[in-house]
Coordinates of C-alpha atoms and ligand atoms in Angstrom, one line a residue:
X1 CA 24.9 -27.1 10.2
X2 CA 28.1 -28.5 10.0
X3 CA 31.4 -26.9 8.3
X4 CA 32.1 -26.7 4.7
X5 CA 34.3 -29.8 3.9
X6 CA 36.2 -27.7 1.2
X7 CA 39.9 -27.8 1.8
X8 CA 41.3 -27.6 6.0
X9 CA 42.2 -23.7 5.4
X10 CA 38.3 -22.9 4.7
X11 CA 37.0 -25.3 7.4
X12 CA 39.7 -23.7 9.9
X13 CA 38.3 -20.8 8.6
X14 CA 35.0 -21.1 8.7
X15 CA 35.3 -22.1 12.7
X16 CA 36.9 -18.8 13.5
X17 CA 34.8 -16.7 11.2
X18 CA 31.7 -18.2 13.7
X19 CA 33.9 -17.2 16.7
X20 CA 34.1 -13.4 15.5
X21 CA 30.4 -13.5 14.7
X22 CA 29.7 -14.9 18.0
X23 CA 32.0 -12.0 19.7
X24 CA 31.0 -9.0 17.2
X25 CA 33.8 -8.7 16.1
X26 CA 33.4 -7.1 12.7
X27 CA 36.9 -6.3 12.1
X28 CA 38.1 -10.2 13.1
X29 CA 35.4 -11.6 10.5
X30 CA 36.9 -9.1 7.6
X31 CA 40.3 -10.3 7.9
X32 CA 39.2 -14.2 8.2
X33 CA 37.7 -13.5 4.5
X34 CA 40.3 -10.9 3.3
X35 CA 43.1 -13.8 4.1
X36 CA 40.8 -16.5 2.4
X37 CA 40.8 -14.0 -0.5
X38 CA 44.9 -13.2 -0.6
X39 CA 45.3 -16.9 -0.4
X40 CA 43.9 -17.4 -3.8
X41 CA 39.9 -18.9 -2.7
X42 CA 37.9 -17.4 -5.6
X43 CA 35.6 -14.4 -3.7
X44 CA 32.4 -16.7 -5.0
X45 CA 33.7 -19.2 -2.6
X46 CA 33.9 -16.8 0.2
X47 CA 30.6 -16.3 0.1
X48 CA 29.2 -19.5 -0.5
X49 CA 31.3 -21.7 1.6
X50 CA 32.2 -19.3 4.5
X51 CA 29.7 -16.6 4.9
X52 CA 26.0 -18.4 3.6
X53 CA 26.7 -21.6 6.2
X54 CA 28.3 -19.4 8.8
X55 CA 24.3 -18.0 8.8
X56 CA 22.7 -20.5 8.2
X57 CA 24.6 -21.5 11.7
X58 CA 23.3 -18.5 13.6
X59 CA 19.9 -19.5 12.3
X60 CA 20.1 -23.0 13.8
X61 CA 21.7 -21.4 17.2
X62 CA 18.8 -18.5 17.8
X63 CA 16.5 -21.3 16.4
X64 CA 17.9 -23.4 19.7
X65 CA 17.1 -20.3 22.2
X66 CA 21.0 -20.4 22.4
X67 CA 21.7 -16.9 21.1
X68 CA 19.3 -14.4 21.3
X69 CA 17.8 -11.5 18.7
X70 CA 20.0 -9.3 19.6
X71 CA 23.3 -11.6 19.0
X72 CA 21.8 -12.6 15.6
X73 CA 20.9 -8.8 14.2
X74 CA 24.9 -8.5 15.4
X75 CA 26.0 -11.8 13.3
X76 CA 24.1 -10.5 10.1
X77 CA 25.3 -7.2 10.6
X78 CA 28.9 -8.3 10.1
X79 CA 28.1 -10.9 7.5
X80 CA 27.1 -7.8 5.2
X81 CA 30.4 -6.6 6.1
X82 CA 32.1 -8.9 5.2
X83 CA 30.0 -9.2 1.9
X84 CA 30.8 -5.9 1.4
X85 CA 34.6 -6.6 1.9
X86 CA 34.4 -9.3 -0.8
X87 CA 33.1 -7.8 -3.0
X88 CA 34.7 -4.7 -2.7
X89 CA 38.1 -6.9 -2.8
X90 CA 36.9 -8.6 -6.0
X91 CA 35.8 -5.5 -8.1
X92 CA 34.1 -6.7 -10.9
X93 CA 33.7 -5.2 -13.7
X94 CA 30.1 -5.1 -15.9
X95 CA 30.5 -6.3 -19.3
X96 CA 26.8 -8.5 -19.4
X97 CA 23.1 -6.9 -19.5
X98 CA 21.4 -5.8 -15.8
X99 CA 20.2 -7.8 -13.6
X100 CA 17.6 -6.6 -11.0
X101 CA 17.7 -8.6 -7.6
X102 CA 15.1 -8.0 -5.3
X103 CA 13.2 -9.1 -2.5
X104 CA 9.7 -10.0 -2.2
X105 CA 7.2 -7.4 -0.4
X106 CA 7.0 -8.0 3.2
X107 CA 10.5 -10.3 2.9
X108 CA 13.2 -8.9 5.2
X109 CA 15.6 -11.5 4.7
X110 CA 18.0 -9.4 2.3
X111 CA 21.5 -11.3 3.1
X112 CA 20.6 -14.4 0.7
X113 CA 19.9 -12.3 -2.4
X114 CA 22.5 -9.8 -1.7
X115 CA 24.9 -13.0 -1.8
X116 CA 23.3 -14.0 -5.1
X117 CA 23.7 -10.5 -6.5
X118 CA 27.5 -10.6 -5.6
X119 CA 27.6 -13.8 -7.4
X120 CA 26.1 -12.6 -10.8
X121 CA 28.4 -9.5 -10.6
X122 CA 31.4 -11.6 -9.9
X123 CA 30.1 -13.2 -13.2
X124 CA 29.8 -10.0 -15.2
X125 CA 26.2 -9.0 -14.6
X126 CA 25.3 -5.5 -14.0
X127 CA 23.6 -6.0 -11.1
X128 CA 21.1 -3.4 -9.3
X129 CA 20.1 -4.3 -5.6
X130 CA 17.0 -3.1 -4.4
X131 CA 16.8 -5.0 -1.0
X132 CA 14.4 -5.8 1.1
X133 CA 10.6 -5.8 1.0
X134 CA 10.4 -4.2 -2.3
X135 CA 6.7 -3.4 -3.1
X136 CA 5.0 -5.0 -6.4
X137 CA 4.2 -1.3 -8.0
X138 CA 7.4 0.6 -7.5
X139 CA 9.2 -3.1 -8.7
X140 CA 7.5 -2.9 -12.0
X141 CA 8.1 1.1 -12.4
X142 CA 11.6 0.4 -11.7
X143 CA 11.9 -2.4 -14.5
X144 CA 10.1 0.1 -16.7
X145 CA 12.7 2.5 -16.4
X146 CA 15.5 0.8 -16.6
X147 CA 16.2 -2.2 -19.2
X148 CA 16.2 -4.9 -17.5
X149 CA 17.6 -8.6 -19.0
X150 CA 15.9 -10.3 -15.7
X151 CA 14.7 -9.7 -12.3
X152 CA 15.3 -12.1 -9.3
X153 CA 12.9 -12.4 -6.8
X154 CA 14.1 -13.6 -3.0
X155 CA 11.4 -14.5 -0.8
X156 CA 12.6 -16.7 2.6
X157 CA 9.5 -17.2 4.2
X158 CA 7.0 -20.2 2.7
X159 CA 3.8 -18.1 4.5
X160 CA 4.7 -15.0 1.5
X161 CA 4.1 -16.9 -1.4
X162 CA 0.8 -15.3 -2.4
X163 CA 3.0 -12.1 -2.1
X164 CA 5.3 -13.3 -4.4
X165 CA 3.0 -14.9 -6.9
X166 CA 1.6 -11.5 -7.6
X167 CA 5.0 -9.8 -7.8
X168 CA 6.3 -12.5 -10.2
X169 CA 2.9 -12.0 -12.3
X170 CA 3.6 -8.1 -11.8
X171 CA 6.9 -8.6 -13.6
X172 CA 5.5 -10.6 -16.5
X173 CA 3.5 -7.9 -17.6
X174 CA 6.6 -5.8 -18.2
X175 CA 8.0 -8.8 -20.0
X176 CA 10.9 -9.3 -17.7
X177 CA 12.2 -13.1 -17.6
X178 CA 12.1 -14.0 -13.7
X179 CA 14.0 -16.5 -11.8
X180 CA 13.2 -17.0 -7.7
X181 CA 15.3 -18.6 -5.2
X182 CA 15.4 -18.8 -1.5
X183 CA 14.2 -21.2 1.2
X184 CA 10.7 -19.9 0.6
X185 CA 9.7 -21.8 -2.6
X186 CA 10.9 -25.1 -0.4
X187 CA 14.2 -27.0 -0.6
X188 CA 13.6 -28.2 -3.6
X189 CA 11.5 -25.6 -5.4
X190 CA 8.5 -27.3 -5.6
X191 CA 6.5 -24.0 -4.7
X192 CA 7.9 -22.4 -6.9
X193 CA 7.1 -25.2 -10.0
X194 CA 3.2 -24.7 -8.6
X195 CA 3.5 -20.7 -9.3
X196 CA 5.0 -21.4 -13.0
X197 CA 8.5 -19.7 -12.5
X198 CA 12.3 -21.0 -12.9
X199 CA 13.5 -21.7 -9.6
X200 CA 17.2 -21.2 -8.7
X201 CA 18.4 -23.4 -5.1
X202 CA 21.5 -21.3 -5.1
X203 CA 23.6 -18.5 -6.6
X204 CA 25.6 -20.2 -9.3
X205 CA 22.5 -21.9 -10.6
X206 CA 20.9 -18.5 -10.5
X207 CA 23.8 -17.0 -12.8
X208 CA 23.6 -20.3 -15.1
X209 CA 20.0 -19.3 -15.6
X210 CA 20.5 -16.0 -16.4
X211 CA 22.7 -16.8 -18.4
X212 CA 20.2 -19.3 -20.6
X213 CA 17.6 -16.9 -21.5
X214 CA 15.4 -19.2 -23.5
X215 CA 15.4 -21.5 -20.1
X216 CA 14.2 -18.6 -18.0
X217 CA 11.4 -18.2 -20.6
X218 CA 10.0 -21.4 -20.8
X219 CA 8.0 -22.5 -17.5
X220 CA 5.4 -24.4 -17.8
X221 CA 2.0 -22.7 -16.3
X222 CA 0.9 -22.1 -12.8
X223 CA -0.8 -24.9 -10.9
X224 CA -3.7 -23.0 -9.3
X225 CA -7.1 -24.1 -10.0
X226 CA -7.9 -25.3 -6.9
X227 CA -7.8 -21.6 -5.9
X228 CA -11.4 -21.7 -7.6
X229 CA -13.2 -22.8 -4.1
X230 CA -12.2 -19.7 -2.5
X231 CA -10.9 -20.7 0.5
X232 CA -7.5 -18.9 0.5
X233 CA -9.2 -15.4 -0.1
X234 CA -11.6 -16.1 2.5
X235 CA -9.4 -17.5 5.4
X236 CA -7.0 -14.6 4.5
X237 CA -10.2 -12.0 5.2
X238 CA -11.4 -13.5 8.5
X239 CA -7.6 -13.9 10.0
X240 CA -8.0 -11.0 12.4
X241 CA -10.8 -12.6 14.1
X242 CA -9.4 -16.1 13.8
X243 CA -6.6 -14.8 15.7
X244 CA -8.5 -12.5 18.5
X245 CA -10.8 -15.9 19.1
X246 CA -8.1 -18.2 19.0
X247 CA -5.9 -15.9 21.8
X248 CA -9.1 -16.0 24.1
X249 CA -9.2 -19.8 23.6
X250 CA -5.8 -20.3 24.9
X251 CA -5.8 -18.0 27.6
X252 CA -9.3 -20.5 28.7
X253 CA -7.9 -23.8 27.9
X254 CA -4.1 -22.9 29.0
X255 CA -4.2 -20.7 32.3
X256 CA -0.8 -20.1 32.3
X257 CA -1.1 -17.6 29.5
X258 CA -3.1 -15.7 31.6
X259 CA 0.2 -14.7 33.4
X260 CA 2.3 -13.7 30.4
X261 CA 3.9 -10.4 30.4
X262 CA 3.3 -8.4 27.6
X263 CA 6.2 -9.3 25.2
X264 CA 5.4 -13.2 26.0
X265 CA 1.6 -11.8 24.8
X266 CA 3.2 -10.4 21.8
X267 CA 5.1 -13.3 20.2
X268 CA 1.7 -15.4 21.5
X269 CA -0.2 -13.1 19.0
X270 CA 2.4 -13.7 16.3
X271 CA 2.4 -17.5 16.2
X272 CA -1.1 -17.9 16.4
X273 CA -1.1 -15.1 13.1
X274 CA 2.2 -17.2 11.6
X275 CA -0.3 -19.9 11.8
X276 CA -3.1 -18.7 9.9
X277 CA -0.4 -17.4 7.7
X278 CA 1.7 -20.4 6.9
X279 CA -2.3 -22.1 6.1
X280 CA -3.0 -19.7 4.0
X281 CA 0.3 -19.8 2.0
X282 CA -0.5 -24.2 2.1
X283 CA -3.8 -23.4 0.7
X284 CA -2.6 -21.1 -1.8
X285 CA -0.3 -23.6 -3.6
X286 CA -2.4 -27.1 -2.1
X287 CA 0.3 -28.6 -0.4
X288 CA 0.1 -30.0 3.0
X289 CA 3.6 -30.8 3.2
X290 CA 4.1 -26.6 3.4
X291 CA 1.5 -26.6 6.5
X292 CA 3.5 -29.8 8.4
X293 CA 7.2 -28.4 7.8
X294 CA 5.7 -25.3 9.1
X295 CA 4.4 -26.9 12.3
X296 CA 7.3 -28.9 12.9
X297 CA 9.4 -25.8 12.9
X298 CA 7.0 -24.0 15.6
X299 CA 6.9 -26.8 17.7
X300 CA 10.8 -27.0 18.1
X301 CA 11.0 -23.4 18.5
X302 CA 8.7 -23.3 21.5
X303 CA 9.4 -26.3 22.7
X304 CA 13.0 -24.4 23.3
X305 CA 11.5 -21.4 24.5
X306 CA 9.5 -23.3 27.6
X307 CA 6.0 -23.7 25.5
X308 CA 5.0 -27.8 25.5
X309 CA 3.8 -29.0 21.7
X310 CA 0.2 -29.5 23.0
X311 CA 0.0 -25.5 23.3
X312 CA 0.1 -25.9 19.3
X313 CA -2.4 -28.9 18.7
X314 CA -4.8 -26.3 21.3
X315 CA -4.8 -23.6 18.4
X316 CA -5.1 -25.9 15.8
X317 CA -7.9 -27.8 17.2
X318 CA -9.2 -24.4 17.7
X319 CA -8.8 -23.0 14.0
X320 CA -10.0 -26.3 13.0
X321 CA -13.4 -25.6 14.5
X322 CA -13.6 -22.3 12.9
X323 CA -12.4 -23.3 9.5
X324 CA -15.3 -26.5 9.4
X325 CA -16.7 -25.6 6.6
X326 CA -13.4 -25.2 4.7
X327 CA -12.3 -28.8 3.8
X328 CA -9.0 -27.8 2.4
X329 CA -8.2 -26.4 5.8
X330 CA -9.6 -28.8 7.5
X331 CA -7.8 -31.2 6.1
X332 CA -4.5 -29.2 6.5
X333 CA -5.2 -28.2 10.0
X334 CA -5.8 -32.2 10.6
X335 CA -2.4 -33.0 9.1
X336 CA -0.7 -30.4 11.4
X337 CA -2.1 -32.2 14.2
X338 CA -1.5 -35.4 13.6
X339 CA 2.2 -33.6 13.2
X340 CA 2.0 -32.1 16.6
X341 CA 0.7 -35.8 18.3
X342 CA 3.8 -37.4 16.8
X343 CA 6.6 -34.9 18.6
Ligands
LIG401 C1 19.4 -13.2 9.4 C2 18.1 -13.7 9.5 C3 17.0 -12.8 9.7 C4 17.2 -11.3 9.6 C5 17.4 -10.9 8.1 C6 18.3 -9.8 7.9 C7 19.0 -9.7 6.6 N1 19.6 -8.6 6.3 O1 18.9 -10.6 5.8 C8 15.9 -10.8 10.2 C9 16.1 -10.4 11.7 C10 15.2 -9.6 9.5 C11 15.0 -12.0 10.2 C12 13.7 -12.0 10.5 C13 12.8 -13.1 10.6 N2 13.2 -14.3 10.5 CO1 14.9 -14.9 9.9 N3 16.6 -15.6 9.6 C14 17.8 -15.1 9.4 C15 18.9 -16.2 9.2 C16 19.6 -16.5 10.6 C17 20.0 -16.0 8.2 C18 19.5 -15.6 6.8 C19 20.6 -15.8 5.8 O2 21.4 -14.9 5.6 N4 20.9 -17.1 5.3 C20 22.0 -17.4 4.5 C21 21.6 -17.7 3.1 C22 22.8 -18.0 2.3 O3 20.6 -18.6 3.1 P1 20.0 -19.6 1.9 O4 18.5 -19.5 2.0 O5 20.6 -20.9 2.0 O6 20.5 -18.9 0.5 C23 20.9 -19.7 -0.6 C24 19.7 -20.3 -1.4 O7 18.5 -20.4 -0.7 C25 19.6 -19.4 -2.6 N5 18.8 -18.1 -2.5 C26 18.5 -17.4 -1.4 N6 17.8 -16.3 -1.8 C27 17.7 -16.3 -3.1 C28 17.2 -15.4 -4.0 C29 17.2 -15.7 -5.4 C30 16.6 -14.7 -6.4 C31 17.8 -16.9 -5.9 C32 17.8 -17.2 -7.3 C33 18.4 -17.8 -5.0 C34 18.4 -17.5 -3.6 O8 20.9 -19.0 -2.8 C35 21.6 -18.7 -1.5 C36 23.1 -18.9 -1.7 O9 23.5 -19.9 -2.5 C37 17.9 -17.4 8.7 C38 18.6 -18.8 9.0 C39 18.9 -19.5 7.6 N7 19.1 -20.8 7.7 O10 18.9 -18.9 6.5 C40 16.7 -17.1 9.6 C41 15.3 -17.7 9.2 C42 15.2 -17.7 7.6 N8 14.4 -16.7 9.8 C43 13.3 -17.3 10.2 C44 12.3 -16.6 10.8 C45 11.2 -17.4 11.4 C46 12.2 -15.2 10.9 C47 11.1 -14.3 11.5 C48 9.7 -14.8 11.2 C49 11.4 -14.3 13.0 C50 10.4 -13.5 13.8 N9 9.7 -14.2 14.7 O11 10.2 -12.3 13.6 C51 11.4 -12.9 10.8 C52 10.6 -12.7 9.5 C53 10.9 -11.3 8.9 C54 10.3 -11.2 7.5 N10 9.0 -10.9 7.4 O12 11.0 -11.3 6.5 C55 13.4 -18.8 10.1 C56 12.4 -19.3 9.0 C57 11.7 -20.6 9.3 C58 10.5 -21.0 8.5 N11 9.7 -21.8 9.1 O13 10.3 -20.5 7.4 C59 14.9 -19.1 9.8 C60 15.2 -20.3 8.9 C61 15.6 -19.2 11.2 C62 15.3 -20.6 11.8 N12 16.3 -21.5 11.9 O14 14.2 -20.9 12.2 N13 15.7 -13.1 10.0

């Protein structure tokens, strides 16, 4: 990540803001924004230029096994305080319909929306955040209750997309226009154009399309009928015991595993399930390129963490034996692996 390029006041900025973050100091970061703020930035550009890449940063740093958990829970903590700040600072007023912002079930990543929801208030939307991991039902009850001009859906993770289809097809029933955004529908939304639904890649483009109602209304239709062969449902159905099998194949093939303490056991048991997870998600919408991006990322991570890429292509040969009779899989399990040869 490098800093926003936006006038030498924002970059100086943005460079301290990171310091705070990196010391917890909540009270520092406020001020850094508040004095952005008195010296006439717009409170949209705040957010966008200081707070979403100062994230994005702390991302990229616990991503590196630079800062740990613990350091980014602290970082985020003070970015919603400083969100907050703005906002609060800013005090718009509603004078446009409401807008419902709300992330997908099972999403935790709450920051990113709650930026876009600051946005469309700072553009006159009445804006109701419901926050993280909001489930389908008590979405659509909400909507129902309250008249709603659109919903947007956040979802951050690629591997919750089936989640998010439904949710989106949940709020179609109540006849709510929905927009999506977030790094979950890919950097250019093509996962997003495979579900049917307008795709925002930021906040302002989010607001434009609220704005454009008959826009929002006209998506083409989902891209789905390769969901016909069943393979999703089925891999989704048998990923306990992929997992299970594919934990008691490492520890046979890769003694070493054999010695991890229990937390190293733990985040073991979670790859190997992020992995049948991010293959079910490429199934779902039939694109390798979500499977490959996905592998890529694991690699780097445990390459940083002490765990050598052929740890990876071990699983996936693995799941690939399992999943033979699946050529979708197959095929994407293949691609991961040629993937995890190249590193
Ligand atoms: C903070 C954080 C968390 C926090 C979230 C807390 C919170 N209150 O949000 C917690 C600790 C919960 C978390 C958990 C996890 N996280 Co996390 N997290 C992050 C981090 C560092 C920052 C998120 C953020 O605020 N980004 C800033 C915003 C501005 O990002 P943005 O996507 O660019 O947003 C813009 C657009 O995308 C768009 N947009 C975003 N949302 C929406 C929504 C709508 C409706 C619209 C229209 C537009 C829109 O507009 C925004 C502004 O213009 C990111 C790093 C990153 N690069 O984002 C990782 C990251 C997203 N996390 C990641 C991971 C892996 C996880 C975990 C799986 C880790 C784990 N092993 O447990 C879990 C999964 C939890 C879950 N099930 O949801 C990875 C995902 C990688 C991948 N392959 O998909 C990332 C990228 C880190 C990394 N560098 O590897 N995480």
């Amino acid at each position: 990540m490098t800093a926003p390029t936006t006038g030498v006041g924002l970059a100086a900025a943005w460079s301290r803001y990171l310091h705070c973050l990196a010391e917890a100091d909540e009270y520092a970061a406020v001020e850094v924004a508040t004095r952005l703020l008195d010296d006439g930035l717009p409170a949209e550009r705040v957010l966008l230029d200081l707070v979403a890449p100062a994230q994005a940063e702390v991302g990229d740093r616990w991503a590196r096994n630079e800062w740990s958990v613990a350091q980014e829970h602290a970082a985020t903590h003070i970015s919603e305080r400083v969100v907050a700040a703005v906002a609060a600072y800013a005090g718009p007023r509603p004078t446009r319909g409401r807008v419902v912002v709300a992330c997908m079930d099972g999403e935790w990543h709450a920051l990113p929306p709650r930026l876009v929801a600051e946005v469309l208030r700072l553009r006159g939307w009445q804006v109701t955040f419901l926050g993280a991991s909001v489930p389908a039902a008590h979405l659509v009850s909400y909507l129902h209750r309250h008249d709603a001009h659109a919903v947007a859906l956040a979802c951050a993770l690629p591997m919750r997309l089936p989640h998010a289809h439904r949710m989106i097809e949940a709020c179609r029933r109540s006849d709510v226009p929905v927009v999506v955004g977030g790094r979950g529908f890919g950097a250019d939304g093509r996962w997003a154009r495979r579900l049917g639904v307008a795709w925002a890649p930021d906040a302002p483009s989010a607001a434009d399309l609220v704005a454009d109602e008959r826009t929002l209304r006209r998506t083409p239709p989902a891209e789905l009928s390769h969901l016909a062969d069943d393979e999703y449902a089925s891999l989704v159905k048998r990923r306990g015991e992929l997992v299970d099998s594919a934990l008691a194949d490492l520890r046979e093939r890769a003694p070493a595993t054999r010695d991890y303490t229990p937390a190293q056991l733990d985040s073991t048991v979670s790859d190997l399930g992020y992995i049948v997870d991010f293959l079910a998600a490429a199934l779902y919408v039939d694109d390798d390129t979500l499977f490959t991006e996905f592998v890529d990322w694991l690699v780097d991570i445990l390459a940083n963490r002490g765990v050598p890429a052929p740890a990876v292509g071990l699983t996936l040969t693995h799941y690939a034996e399992a999943l033979r009779d699946s050529p979708r899989a197959a095929r994407l399990l293949d691609a991961g692996r040629k993937v995890v040869a190249a590193r």
